[in-house]
Amino acid sequence: MTELSTPAATPPTVYRGLLTKWSWRELWQGQLWPVAVALTLIIACVFALSALVMRVEGVMVDQGRSMIAADRVFRSANPLPPTLLERAEQQGLQTSVQTRFGTMAFSDEAMQLVSVKSVDSAFPLRGALSLQSANGVRHQVQPGELWLAARLFDLLKVKEGDTLAIGDAELVISGTIMEEPELSFNPFSQMPAVLIHADDLAQTGAIQPGSRVQYRAYFKGEDAQLAALQQATTLAAGDRWLSETTQGRTGDILEKARQYLSLTLILVIMMATATLVLTCLHYVSTRRETVAMMKSLGASRRWLWLWLSRQLVMLFTLAALAGGAIGSGLEYLLRLPLGAILPDALPSVGLMPWGVSVLVALLVALPAMGIALWQLVEAPAIAVMQPQVDVPLNPERYLLLLFPVLAALWWFGDNGLMWVTLAGLFILMGVLGLLGVLVVAVLKRFRWGAAMQLALSRISRSPLATGAQLAALTSSLMLLTVIWLLRSDLLSDWQQTLPADAPNVFALNIAPEQQADYLAALDAQNIMRSEGYPVIRGRITHVNDDALLTMSASSATDTPNASATASESDAETGSETPVRDESLRRELNFTWRESLPEHNTVIAGEWGAAGGVSVESGIADRLGIELGDKLAFTVNSQDFTATVTSLRDVEWRNMRPNFYFIFTPDVMAHLPATWLVSFRIEAGQEGLINQLGRDFPTVSLLDLRTMATRIQGIMQQISLSLSVLAGLGVVSGLLLVMTLLRLSMAQRKLEIKLYRTLGASRQRITATVWGEYGIMALIAGIMAAIGAESVVAALVKWGFELPVTAHPWVWVGVPVLALLLVVIIIRSMLQQLLLPLQR
């Protein structure tokens, strides 16, 4: 038998034209168009997601960097090394310098402790600095100018144009600081702010040997240049680099948002790839006899690959163009709900999303399509007469899996969260498939009606195929549920982090004799406040007579409520010298109470035993502290001990007074202490801050209203972004489920004809189909709920480091969703499948 080849009388161009027309016809009239749709779906989804992720991440990074006024900040307790600025200029980075210190400001009628920031004319490199004067709004500080925080005008009884003494310098007040880009929880920097120019710093004479001063250098430029500068800088004691991810509360939010964005993109790619695999397998099953017939007419493997490759090139080209266009439109639609919070000038993404989407589609298509088509080309010619003949297994084709695997190795690198997630998902898919087969086997042991018995028989006929179908259906339902649950848990955590009624002002250094009057003044104005807390600053020195390393950095300071995350604690120390724990670098805030704070939870031991101390669980783990240990402390050179009676979980980010160590009153009540209270100032109550400052001039007020508003704005922005991305992920999952069900239904066509030939009625066949898919949907929905809860619990606990919460609605919602999808698919296809049965 001769092979199909180019006839001698037929010119090659004519032959290629005929082959091209045949390929086009096969693409549109054959069964290859579902593959094209699946490939287009991958490109469109990856394009839209990657473009939106790049834009949203760019906005989040910009917001985070605006919070530190630059792309990178070098902070030190020592004067800035000249080589640092020289190296930055050589690399083409924009720079700005700042000197920050506390001092007294004197007017003719009053005095006030202030935080002075000496900046140059380039400050800020990021974010907005708004300075209001009678001449309008300014955005940079010029030599000879003095700008005050709004509440200083009342505290110092001054107005614009008056003279104010800062150290030895007398400067004319230029106007009001309306908005600053830099915000932090450092009480030293949260004193009322004063801005002067760097040229006027020397004449203040405020910086003397032993003065508490902080120096900062700000840099703006390309990330690679910034990383090189940071790598080339040797840190001394008191030095630290700051970025948008090290700023405690906002850094934590940004990092978790990035993790979720990346995870959502991976899960969407997985679901779209599964759709492509299913459609490819379906195409192979429909074209097996065609290829066998072509082989019987003499077609060689080379000719078949040429025939298929033309179709694949056409298919991929169309999918790349259509997917890019659809993805661009989809990304625009996804941005519409975010229009109110996204900036007008969004970060440009260029052609990167299209290139990424095409590359991802190519990498997943190589094994997804290549393995299936390899199997198709290997179909023997005898399959024309014996369609069920087995194709010899060729292990070489599975080498195509190396392409996406190697790409994943390069892409994920050492991202442990991604690798653990992927490994867990694949293991869980296998387990769920096996469980599904076992459940069907158990159900088959019971007595059912004829239709249900036939449905169970059909499901269990091929355990491998049944397991694969159940695993695919379960996994798709599980993945879309995981995407939505993670989004819900993240938003819930952020809402608890900064609820709408969170305190936004702290009153510090309240003298014991002022405490009752201060609380009464707040209560008279119906201000929502916390209880009063006595505060003493001290150090932990020993655990069970074992001395702890205690290092004091010159820039060390604790937050007023000790409510710092690990990164915030690091940020306050200003040192990179390794110690056992950052809490050992500085004095901590101690307090005593008879009752447990309502926002703390005891997780071990009992509260309130005499001579005891309750320890926050995080610092207990880091320092190896356990129940029953004897701890030694020092306060103002006075040593004392306490026994650990309980361990507490503390939410450090809720802007409430929180402490590492809370003692029983008998341990510390005899020591002199000042008091702390937090409260919330609502819109329209701004005057109360100034009134409190006048009535209690020795009390320090930490006003976090601007910070809270900015953080809430960022959280709103990220929350909406995650909701939109989660919605797209769920839609991708639903498309996968519907594709799976439609292909599975299409495969029933021959079986339905056989049932009819054997005498089965239309009603019996209809009942069997409903029973089969109803059972599969119910089993898949229940197992998907189990799998989703397990995956989310693992990701939340070890990946995002959040408290694990149950989601009762999943146990009902996911099975109902699976049944609803089955109803939609069966109702749309059953009538067509039963056409041969109509009389």
mmCIF file of N, CA and C in Angstrom, residues 45 163 185 209 369 537 647 813 819:
data_model
loop_
_atom_site.group_PDB
_atom_site.id
_atom_site.type_symbol
_atom_site.label_atom_id
_atom_site.label_comp_id
_atom_site.label_asym_id
_atom_site.label_seq_id
_atom_site.Cartn_x
_atom_site.Cartn_y
_atom_site.Cartn_z
ATOM 1 N N CYS A 45 -7.611 34.447 30.277
ATOM 2 C CA CYS A 45 -7.608 34.520 31.740
ATOM 3 C C CYS A 45 -6.240 34.933 32.277
ATOM 4 N N THR A 163 6.877 84.302 65.425
ATOM 5 C CA THR A 163 8.215 83.743 65.574
ATOM 6 C C THR A 163 8.197 82.635 66.620
ATOM 7 N N PHE A 185 4.278 54.122 63.922
ATOM 8 C CA PHE A 185 3.742 53.972 65.263
ATOM 9 C C PHE A 185 4.769 54.336 66.329
ATOM 10 N N PRO A 209 26.234 66.211 71.768
ATOM 11 C CA PRO A 209 26.672 64.858 72.125
ATOM 12 C C PRO A 209 25.689 64.213 73.101
ATOM 13 N N MET A 369 -1.539 18.987 24.981
ATOM 14 C CA MET A 369 -1.910 18.630 23.620
ATOM 15 C C MET A 369 -0.943 17.621 23.017
ATOM 16 N N ARG A 537 8.190 51.132 82.139
ATOM 17 C CA ARG A 537 9.135 50.616 81.158
ATOM 18 C C ARG A 537 10.261 49.865 81.867
ATOM 19 N N LEU A 647 -0.289 31.969 79.351
ATOM 20 C CA LEU A 647 0.166 32.445 78.056
ATOM 21 C C LEU A 647 -1.040 32.981 77.304
ATOM 22 N N GLY A 813 -23.280 24.674 50.572
ATOM 23 C CA GLY A 813 -23.199 25.462 49.350
ATOM 24 C C GLY A 813 -22.520 24.754 48.194
ATOM 25 N N LEU A 819 -24.792 20.245 42.214
ATOM 26 C CA LEU A 819 -26.075 19.750 41.711
ATOM 27 C C LEU A 819 -26.704 20.740 40.740
#
